[in-house]
CSV table of C-alpha atoms and ligand atoms in Angstrom, one decimal:
chain,number,residue,atom,x,y,z
A,146,MET,CA,19.0,-59.1,7.0
A,147,SER,CA,17.1,-62.3,5.1
A,148,GLY,CA,16.6,-61.9,1.5
A,149,ARG,CA,12.6,-61.9,2.0
A,150,VAL,CA,13.5,-58.7,4.2
A,151,ASP,CA,15.2,-57.2,1.6
A,152,GLU,CA,12.4,-57.9,-1.0
A,153,ILE,CA,9.7,-56.5,1.3
A,154,ARG,CA,12.2,-53.3,1.9
A,155,VAL,CA,12.1,-52.9,-1.8
A,156,GLN,CA,8.3,-53.0,-1.6
A,157,LEU,CA,8.6,-50.2,1.3
A,158,ASP,CA,10.1,-48.0,-0.5
A,159,GLN,CA,8.3,-47.7,-3.4
A,160,ILE,CA,5.6,-47.2,-0.9
A,161,ASN,CA,7.2,-44.7,0.8
A,162,LEU,CA,7.7,-42.7,-2.4
A,163,GLN,CA,4.2,-42.9,-3.0
A,164,ILE,CA,3.1,-41.5,-0.2
A,165,LEU,CA,5.5,-39.2,-0.2
A,166,GLU,CA,4.0,-38.1,-3.7
A,167,LEU,CA,0.3,-37.7,-2.6
A,168,LEU,CA,1.9,-36.2,0.6
A,169,ASN,CA,3.1,-33.6,-1.3
A,170,GLU,CA,-0.2,-33.2,-4.2
A,171,ARG,CA,-1.8,-33.2,-1.5
A,172,ALA,CA,0.1,-30.2,0.5
A,173,ARG,CA,-0.7,-28.6,-3.0
A,174,TYR,CA,-4.6,-28.5,-2.5
A,175,VAL,CA,-3.9,-27.5,0.4
A,176,GLN,CA,-2.1,-24.1,-0.3
A,177,GLU,CA,-4.9,-23.4,-2.8
A,178,ILE,CA,-7.1,-23.9,-0.5
A,179,GLY,CA,-4.7,-21.8,1.9
A,180,GLU,CA,-4.9,-19.0,-0.8
A,181,THR,CA,-8.6,-18.9,-1.0
A,182,LYS,CA,-9.0,-18.4,2.8
A,183,GLN,CA,-6.1,-15.8,2.6
A,184,LYS,CA,-8.1,-13.8,0.4
A,185,GLN,CA,-11.5,-14.4,2.3
A,186,GLY,CA,-9.9,-13.0,5.3
A,187,THR,CA,-11.0,-16.9,6.5
A,188,MET,CA,-9.7,-18.8,9.5
A,189,LYS,CA,-7.2,-21.0,8.2
A,190,PHE,CA,-7.9,-23.7,11.3
A,191,ASP,CA,-11.0,-26.0,10.5
A,192,PRO,CA,-11.7,-28.1,13.1
A,193,GLU,CA,-14.6,-29.3,12.1
A,194,ARG,CA,-13.3,-30.3,8.6
A,195,GLU,CA,-10.3,-32.2,9.9
A,196,ASN,CA,-12.7,-34.0,12.2
A,197,ASP,CA,-15.0,-34.8,9.2
A,198,MET,CA,-12.0,-36.5,7.5
A,199,LEU,CA,-10.9,-38.3,10.2
A,200,GLN,CA,-14.5,-39.9,11.2
A,201,LYS,CA,-14.5,-40.9,7.5
A,202,ILE,CA,-10.7,-42.3,7.2
A,203,VAL,CA,-11.5,-44.7,10.6
A,204,LEU,CA,-14.8,-46.1,8.6
A,205,HIS,CA,-12.1,-47.5,5.7
A,206,ASN,CA,-9.9,-48.3,8.3
A,207,ASP,CA,-9.1,-52.2,7.9
A,208,GLY,CA,-5.8,-52.1,10.0
A,209,PRO,CA,-3.6,-53.4,11.3
A,210,PHE,CA,-3.3,-50.0,12.6
A,211,ASP,CA,-6.0,-48.9,15.3
A,212,ASP,CA,-8.2,-46.0,14.6
A,213,GLN,CA,-6.3,-44.1,16.9
A,214,THR,CA,-3.0,-44.4,15.4
A,215,ILE,CA,-4.5,-43.6,12.1
A,216,GLN,CA,-6.3,-40.4,13.5
A,217,HIS,CA,-3.1,-39.2,15.1
A,218,LEU,CA,-0.5,-39.9,11.8
A,219,PHE,CA,-3.7,-38.0,9.3
A,220,LYS,CA,-3.7,-35.8,12.5
A,221,GLN,CA,-0.1,-34.6,12.0
A,222,ILE,CA,-0.9,-34.0,7.9
A,223,PHE,CA,-3.5,-31.6,9.1
A,224,GLN,CA,-1.2,-30.2,11.6
A,225,ALA,CA,1.7,-29.9,8.8
A,226,SER,CA,-0.8,-28.6,6.5
A,227,LEU,CA,-2.1,-25.2,8.3
A,228,THR,CA,2.0,-24.6,8.8
A,229,LEU,CA,2.6,-24.9,5.2
A,230,ILE,CA,-0.7,-22.9,4.7
A,231,GLU,CA,0.3,-20.1,7.4
A,232,ASP,CA,3.7,-20.4,6.5
A,233,ASN,CA,3.0,-19.0,2.8
A,234,HIS,CA,0.9,-15.8,4.3
A,235,ASN,CA,3.5,-15.2,6.7
A,236,LYS,CA,6.4,-15.4,5.1
A,237,GLY,CA,6.5,-11.6,4.4
A,238,LEU,CA,4.8,-10.1,1.6
A,239,LEU,CA,6.6,-8.4,-0.8
A,240,ILE,CA,6.6,-5.2,0.6
A,241,SER,CA,7.4,-7.1,3.8
A,242,ARG,CA,10.5,-5.5,5.4
A,243,LYS,CA,10.9,-9.6,6.1
A,244,ARG,CA,11.7,-9.9,2.6
A,245,LYS,CA,13.6,-6.7,2.2
A,246,VAL,CA,15.3,-5.3,5.1
A,247,GLU,CA,16.6,-2.3,3.3
A,248,ASP,CA,14.6,0.9,2.8
A,249,THR,CA,13.1,1.2,-1.1
A,250,VAL,CA,14.0,4.9,-2.3
A,251,ILE,CA,12.0,6.0,-5.1
A,252,ASP,CA,14.4,8.0,-6.9
A,253,LEU,CA,12.8,10.7,-9.6
A,254,GLY,CA,16.2,11.9,-10.9
A,255,THR,CA,16.6,15.7,-9.6
A,256,VAL,CA,14.3,14.3,-6.0
A,257,GLN,CA,14.6,11.2,-4.2
A,258,ILE,CA,11.8,9.7,-1.6
A,259,GLY,CA,12.9,7.3,1.2
A,260,ASP,CA,16.5,8.7,1.1
A,261,GLY,CA,16.3,9.9,4.5
A,262,ILE,CA,15.9,13.6,3.7
A,263,PRO,CA,12.6,15.0,4.7
A,264,LYS,CA,11.3,16.2,1.8
A,265,ILE,CA,8.0,18.3,0.6
A,266,VAL,CA,5.5,17.6,-1.8
A,267,ALA,CA,3.2,20.9,-2.8
A,268,GLY,CA,0.8,21.7,-5.6
A,269,PRO,CA,-3.0,22.6,-5.6
A,270,CYS,CA,-5.6,20.1,-4.6
A,271,SER,CA,-6.8,21.0,-8.4
A,272,VAL,CA,-5.3,22.2,-11.6
A,273,GLU,CA,-7.8,25.0,-13.0
A,274,SER,CA,-5.2,27.0,-15.2
A,275,GLU,CA,-1.6,26.9,-16.3
A,276,GLU,CA,-1.5,30.7,-14.4
A,277,GLN,CA,-3.0,28.9,-11.3
A,278,VAL,CA,-0.1,25.8,-11.5
A,279,PHE,CA,2.4,28.3,-12.4
A,280,GLN,CA,2.0,30.7,-9.5
A,281,VAL,CA,2.5,27.9,-7.0
A,282,ALA,CA,5.6,26.2,-9.1
A,283,GLU,CA,7.1,29.6,-9.0
A,284,VAL,CA,7.0,30.0,-5.1
A,285,MET,CA,8.1,26.1,-5.0
A,286,ALA,CA,11.1,26.4,-7.2
A,287,ARG,CA,11.8,29.4,-4.8
A,288,GLN,CA,11.4,27.4,-1.4
A,289,GLY,CA,13.2,23.8,-3.4
A,290,VAL,CA,10.4,22.1,-2.8
A,291,LYS,CA,10.9,19.2,-6.3
A,292,MET,CA,7.4,17.8,-6.3
A,293,ILE,CA,4.5,19.5,-7.7
A,294,ARG,CA,1.2,17.9,-7.1
A,295,GLY,CA,-1.9,19.0,-8.7
A,296,GLY,CA,-5.4,17.0,-9.4
A,297,ALA,CA,-6.4,16.7,-13.2
A,298,PHE,CA,-9.0,13.6,-12.2
A,299,LYS,CA,-10.7,14.2,-9.4
A,300,PRO,CA,-12.3,11.9,-7.9
A,301,ARG,CA,-15.3,14.4,-6.1
A,302,THR,CA,-18.1,13.0,-3.7
A,303,SER,CA,-20.8,15.1,-5.9
A,304,PRO,CA,-21.1,14.4,-10.0
A,305,TYR,CA,-22.1,17.9,-10.0
A,306,ASP,CA,-18.2,19.7,-8.3
A,307,PHE,CA,-15.4,20.3,-10.3
A,308,GLN,CA,-14.1,17.3,-11.6
A,309,GLY,CA,-10.9,18.6,-13.1
A,310,LEU,CA,-9.2,19.2,-16.6
A,311,GLY,CA,-8.5,15.7,-17.3
A,312,LEU,CA,-5.4,15.4,-19.8
A,313,GLU,CA,-5.4,18.7,-20.7
A,314,GLY,CA,-4.7,19.4,-16.6
A,315,LEU,CA,-2.0,16.9,-17.0
A,316,GLN,CA,-0.4,18.9,-20.1
A,317,ILE,CA,-0.5,22.1,-17.6
A,318,LEU,CA,1.5,20.1,-15.0
A,319,ARG,CA,4.2,18.4,-17.1
A,320,ARG,CA,5.0,22.2,-18.9
A,321,VAL,CA,5.3,24.0,-15.6
A,322,ALA,CA,7.2,21.4,-13.9
A,323,ASP,CA,9.4,21.4,-16.7
A,324,HIS,CA,9.9,24.9,-16.8
A,325,PHE,CA,10.7,24.9,-13.1
A,326,GLY,CA,12.4,21.4,-12.8
A,327,LEU,CA,9.7,19.8,-11.0
A,328,LYS,CA,8.2,16.5,-10.9
A,329,VAL,CA,4.7,16.1,-11.2
A,330,ILE,CA,2.6,13.7,-9.0
A,331,SER,CA,-0.9,13.2,-10.0
A,332,GLU,CA,-4.1,11.1,-9.5
A,333,ILE,CA,-5.3,8.5,-12.0
A,334,MET,CA,-8.8,7.0,-11.8
A,335,ASN,CA,-9.5,5.1,-14.5
A,336,PRO,CA,-7.0,1.6,-15.5
A,337,ALA,CA,-7.9,3.5,-19.0
A,338,ASP,CA,-5.8,6.1,-18.4
A,339,VAL,CA,-2.5,4.8,-16.8
A,340,GLU,CA,-0.7,4.4,-20.1
A,341,MET,CA,-1.4,8.3,-21.0
A,342,ALA,CA,-0.5,9.4,-17.7
A,343,THR,CA,2.8,7.9,-17.3
A,344,ARG,CA,3.6,10.3,-20.8
A,345,TYR,CA,3.0,13.2,-17.9
A,346,VAL,CA,3.5,13.0,-14.4
A,347,ASP,CA,6.7,11.4,-12.8
A,348,VAL,CA,4.2,9.6,-10.0
A,349,ILE,CA,0.8,8.4,-10.6
A,350,GLN,CA,-1.5,8.6,-7.4
A,351,VAL,CA,-3.8,6.7,-6.3
A,352,GLY,CA,-6.5,8.1,-4.0
A,353,ALA,CA,-7.9,7.0,-0.8
A,354,ARG,CA,-11.2,6.4,-2.8
A,355,ASN,CA,-9.1,4.0,-4.9
A,356,MET,CA,-7.1,2.4,-2.2
A,357,GLN,CA,-9.0,-1.0,-3.2
A,358,ASN,CA,-9.6,-0.6,-6.8
A,359,PHE,CA,-7.8,-3.8,-7.7
A,360,ASP,CA,-8.2,-2.9,-11.0
A,361,LEU,CA,-6.7,0.2,-10.7
A,362,LEU,CA,-3.5,-1.4,-8.7
A,363,ARG,CA,-2.8,-3.8,-10.9
A,364,ALA,CA,-2.5,-1.0,-13.8
A,365,VAL,CA,0.0,1.4,-12.4
A,366,GLY,CA,1.6,-2.0,-11.2
A,367,SER,CA,2.1,-2.9,-14.6
A,368,VAL,CA,4.1,0.3,-15.7
A,369,SER,CA,7.5,1.6,-13.9
A,370,THR,CA,6.3,5.0,-12.9
A,371,PRO,CA,6.5,5.0,-9.1
A,372,VAL,CA,3.3,5.3,-7.6
A,373,LEU,CA,1.9,7.0,-4.8
A,374,LEU,CA,-0.8,5.0,-3.1
A,375,LYS,CA,-2.9,6.8,-0.7
A,376,ARG,CA,-4.7,4.8,2.2
A,377,GLY,CA,-8.7,4.4,1.9
A,378,LEU,CA,-11.3,6.4,4.3
A,379,ALA,CA,-11.5,3.9,6.5
A,380,ALA,CA,-8.6,1.6,5.6
A,381,THR,CA,-7.0,-0.9,8.2
A,382,MET,CA,-2.9,-1.4,7.9
A,383,GLU,CA,-3.3,-4.6,6.6
A,384,GLU,CA,-5.6,-3.8,3.7
A,385,PHE,CA,-3.5,-0.8,3.2
A,386,LEU,CA,0.2,-2.6,2.7
A,387,PHE,CA,-2.1,-5.9,0.7
A,388,ALA,CA,-3.3,-2.9,-1.7
A,389,ALA,CA,0.4,-2.2,-2.0
A,390,GLU,CA,1.1,-5.7,-2.5
A,391,TYR,CA,-1.0,-5.6,-5.7
A,392,ILE,CA,1.4,-3.1,-6.8
A,393,VAL,CA,4.1,-4.5,-6.4
A,394,ALA,CA,3.1,-8.3,-7.2
A,395,SER,CA,2.0,-6.9,-10.6
A,396,GLY,CA,5.8,-6.1,-11.3
A,397,ASN,CA,5.9,-2.7,-10.2
A,398,ASP,CA,8.2,-2.0,-6.5
A,399,GLN,CA,8.2,1.9,-6.4
A,400,VAL,CA,5.5,2.3,-4.3
A,401,VAL,CA,5.4,5.3,-2.0
A,402,LEU,CA,2.8,4.8,1.3
A,403,CYS,CA,0.6,8.1,2.3
A,404,GLU,CA,-1.0,7.9,5.7
A,405,ARG,CA,-3.7,11.0,4.6
A,406,GLY,CA,-5.9,10.7,7.6
A,407,ILE,CA,-8.7,8.1,8.5
A,408,ARG,CA,-12.4,9.0,8.9
A,409,THR,CA,-13.6,8.9,12.7
A,410,TYR,CA,-15.9,10.2,15.1
A,411,GLU,CA,-13.9,12.9,15.5
A,412,LYS,CA,-15.6,16.1,14.0
A,413,TRP,CA,-12.9,19.0,14.2
A,414,THR,CA,-10.7,17.6,11.9
A,415,ARG,CA,-11.5,16.3,8.2
A,416,ASN,CA,-10.0,12.8,8.7
A,417,THR,CA,-7.9,11.7,12.1
A,418,LEU,CA,-4.6,11.5,11.1
A,419,ASP,CA,-3.4,7.8,12.4
A,420,ILE,CA,0.4,8.9,13.0
A,421,SER,CA,0.9,5.7,14.5
A,422,ALA,CA,1.1,4.8,10.4
A,423,VAL,CA,4.0,6.0,9.8
A,424,PRO,CA,6.3,3.8,12.4
A,425,LEU,CA,4.1,0.6,11.5
A,426,ILE,CA,4.8,1.1,7.7
A,427,LYS,CA,8.7,1.7,8.5
A,428,GLN,CA,8.5,-1.3,10.9
A,429,GLU,CA,6.2,-3.7,8.7
A,430,SER,CA,8.0,-2.2,5.1
A,431,HIS,CA,10.9,-1.1,3.5
A,432,LEU,CA,8.7,1.5,1.2
A,433,PRO,CA,8.6,4.7,1.8
A,434,VAL,CA,5.8,6.8,4.0
A,435,MET,CA,4.3,9.8,2.7
A,436,VAL,CA,1.9,12.3,5.0
A,437,ASP,CA,-0.8,14.1,3.9
A,438,VAL,CA,-1.4,17.0,6.2
A,439,THR,CA,-3.7,18.7,4.0
A,440,HIS,CA,-6.8,16.1,4.0
A,441,SER,CA,-5.6,14.6,7.6
A,442,ALA,CA,-6.8,17.6,9.2
A,443,GLY,CA,-9.1,19.8,6.2
A,444,ARG,CA,-8.2,23.0,8.4
A,445,LYS,CA,-4.7,25.3,7.8
A,446,ASP,CA,-4.1,26.0,11.8
A,447,LEU,CA,-3.1,22.5,11.8
A,448,LEU,CA,-0.6,21.7,8.7
A,449,LEU,CA,2.5,22.8,10.8
A,450,PRO,CA,2.0,20.8,14.0
A,451,LEU,CA,0.9,17.8,12.1
A,452,ALA,CA,3.9,18.0,9.2
A,453,LYS,CA,6.3,18.1,12.2
A,454,ALA,CA,4.9,15.2,14.1
A,455,ALA,CA,5.0,13.2,10.8
A,456,PHE,CA,8.7,13.8,9.9
A,457,ALA,CA,9.4,13.0,13.9
A,458,ALA,CA,7.8,10.0,13.6
A,459,GLY,CA,9.8,9.1,10.9
A,460,ALA,CA,7.9,9.9,7.7
A,461,ASP,CA,10.1,10.5,3.8
A,462,ALA,CA,7.6,13.1,2.6
A,463,VAL,CA,4.9,15.5,3.9
A,464,MET,CA,2.1,16.4,1.5
A,465,VAL,CA,0.5,20.4,1.6
A,466,GLU,CA,-2.1,21.7,-0.6
A,467,THR,CA,-1.1,25.0,-1.8
A,468,HIS,CA,-3.2,27.5,-4.0
A,469,PRO,CA,-3.2,31.4,-5.2
A,470,ASN,CA,-6.3,32.3,-4.0
A,471,PRO,CA,-7.8,29.8,-2.0
A,472,ILE,CA,-11.3,31.4,-1.5
A,473,VAL,CA,-11.9,30.9,-5.1
A,474,ALA,CA,-10.5,27.5,-5.8
A,475,LEU,CA,-12.1,25.0,-7.3
A,476,SER,CA,-11.9,22.3,-4.7
A,477,ASP,CA,-11.3,22.0,-1.5
A,478,SER,CA,-10.9,25.5,-0.8
A,479,ARG,CA,-10.9,25.6,2.9
A,480,GLN,CA,-8.0,23.3,3.5
A,481,GLN,CA,-5.6,25.2,1.0
A,482,ILE,CA,-3.0,27.5,2.0
A,483,ASP,CA,-1.7,30.6,0.5
A,484,LEU,CA,1.8,30.9,-1.7
A,485,PRO,CA,2.3,33.5,1.3
A,486,THR,CA,1.7,30.7,4.3
A,487,PHE,CA,3.3,28.1,2.4
A,488,GLU,CA,6.3,30.4,2.4
A,489,GLN,CA,6.2,31.0,6.1
A,490,PHE,CA,4.9,27.1,6.5
A,491,MET,CA,8.2,26.2,5.1
A,492,THR,CA,10.2,28.4,7.2
A,493,GLN,CA,8.8,27.6,10.2
A,494,LEU,CA,9.1,23.6,9.5
A,495,ARG,CA,13.3,24.4,8.5
A,496,GLU,CA,13.4,26.5,11.9
A,497,SER,CA,11.9,23.2,13.7
A,498,ARG,CA,14.5,21.2,15.8
A,499,PHE,CA,13.5,18.4,13.7
A,500,LEU,CA,14.3,19.0,10.4
A,501,PRO,CA,17.5,21.5,10.3
A,502,GLU,CA,18.8,19.5,7.0
A,503,LEU,CA,14.8,19.8,5.3
A,504,LEU,CA,15.4,19.7,1.3
A,505,GLY,CA,15.0,22.9,0.0
A,506,THR,CA,16.7,25.2,2.3
A,507,ARG,CA,18.0,28.4,0.8
B,1420,PRE,O1,-9.8,-28.1,3.7
B,1420,PRE,C1,-9.6,-26.5,4.4
B,1420,PRE,O2,-10.2,-25.8,4.9
B,1420,PRE,C2,-7.9,-26.8,4.7
B,1420,PRE,O3,-7.5,-26.2,5.3
B,1420,PRE,C3,-7.1,-27.8,4.0
B,1420,PRE,C4,-6.6,-29.0,5.7
B,1420,PRE,C5,-6.5,-30.0,5.5
B,1420,PRE,O4,-4.9,-30.4,5.9
B,1420,PRE,O5,-7.1,-30.9,4.9
B,1420,PRE,C6,-5.8,-27.8,6.1
B,1420,PRE,C7,-6.1,-27.2,7.6
B,1420,PRE,C8,-7.5,-27.3,8.0
B,1420,PRE,O6,-7.3,-27.0,9.5
B,1420,PRE,C9,-8.7,-28.0,7.5
B,1420,PRE,C10,-8.2,-28.9,6.9
């Protein structure tokens, strides 16, 4: 080419790089808007905004490109921006199966959750005394159940209801669990209690009412202790998975998702067990899933069929509440099963065709 063309091309190469730099600078701003829209749950595409920009741009167009061509070029930039921010959202959350194909297994040493072998978690709604927990743990150990749950910090509807024994409750759980070789799952409600709790529990439970307590999610995400995250009373699956993302994004990928029933118009059960949550979680996430049949049903006569349904749907574990004498329990007395009923529950579960390999077979 002529010398002049070469000179011009040098200029064009420099302008290309300037445009490149400006396009990527613009894209970084668009990404920031995309994150905000994602948090606010607003639409990514904003045609009014795009039209407003195009009108402003052509007002300053002195050619030689005509207005239509300029608008077409900028429309391409807007479309690329939209693709960028939608990809950022869809590229797969940390909890997503798109990011990690293999199942996450929560390894507690003597027992694993998510290893393909169905597990049972059992224990009282509330820790009331050492004797009470000892009686439950003794039967659980006999049944080969290796994870005990018990409420020490209780989220109660009424401030006048039993609020739990607090630290003393965790200490009781730890002493009795160590005696029987069990692992402890207990709820923590206050971010300030998380560090303390790690000294007593093997799994921190974040209760349904705290599923979007983002400070608590970040706090349990900042420690390495596994977390049992319960679905909120009326949480969508997306909200549930994003709550888990808060924990994993904070640094703790040891999370078990627990479906515990959702609040619906149904009156015959305390909540409605959303059994579809089990396969949905299995599809969308690599995290293990547990089903709390006690809080789902809120009644004793459905626990066995719901447990079978949970395992049949692919649940890694089922949680059931049991108490030596439910009638005098300080919380949820109507829904806890006594120890003989728990033993019958375990026997019938083992005999069911779904669970020949249920851990803890005698
Ligand atoms: O300003 C916004 O709301 C954006 O999302 C940024 C942007 C853009 O590229 O400027 C991207 C997509 C929208 O459709 C509108 C505008």
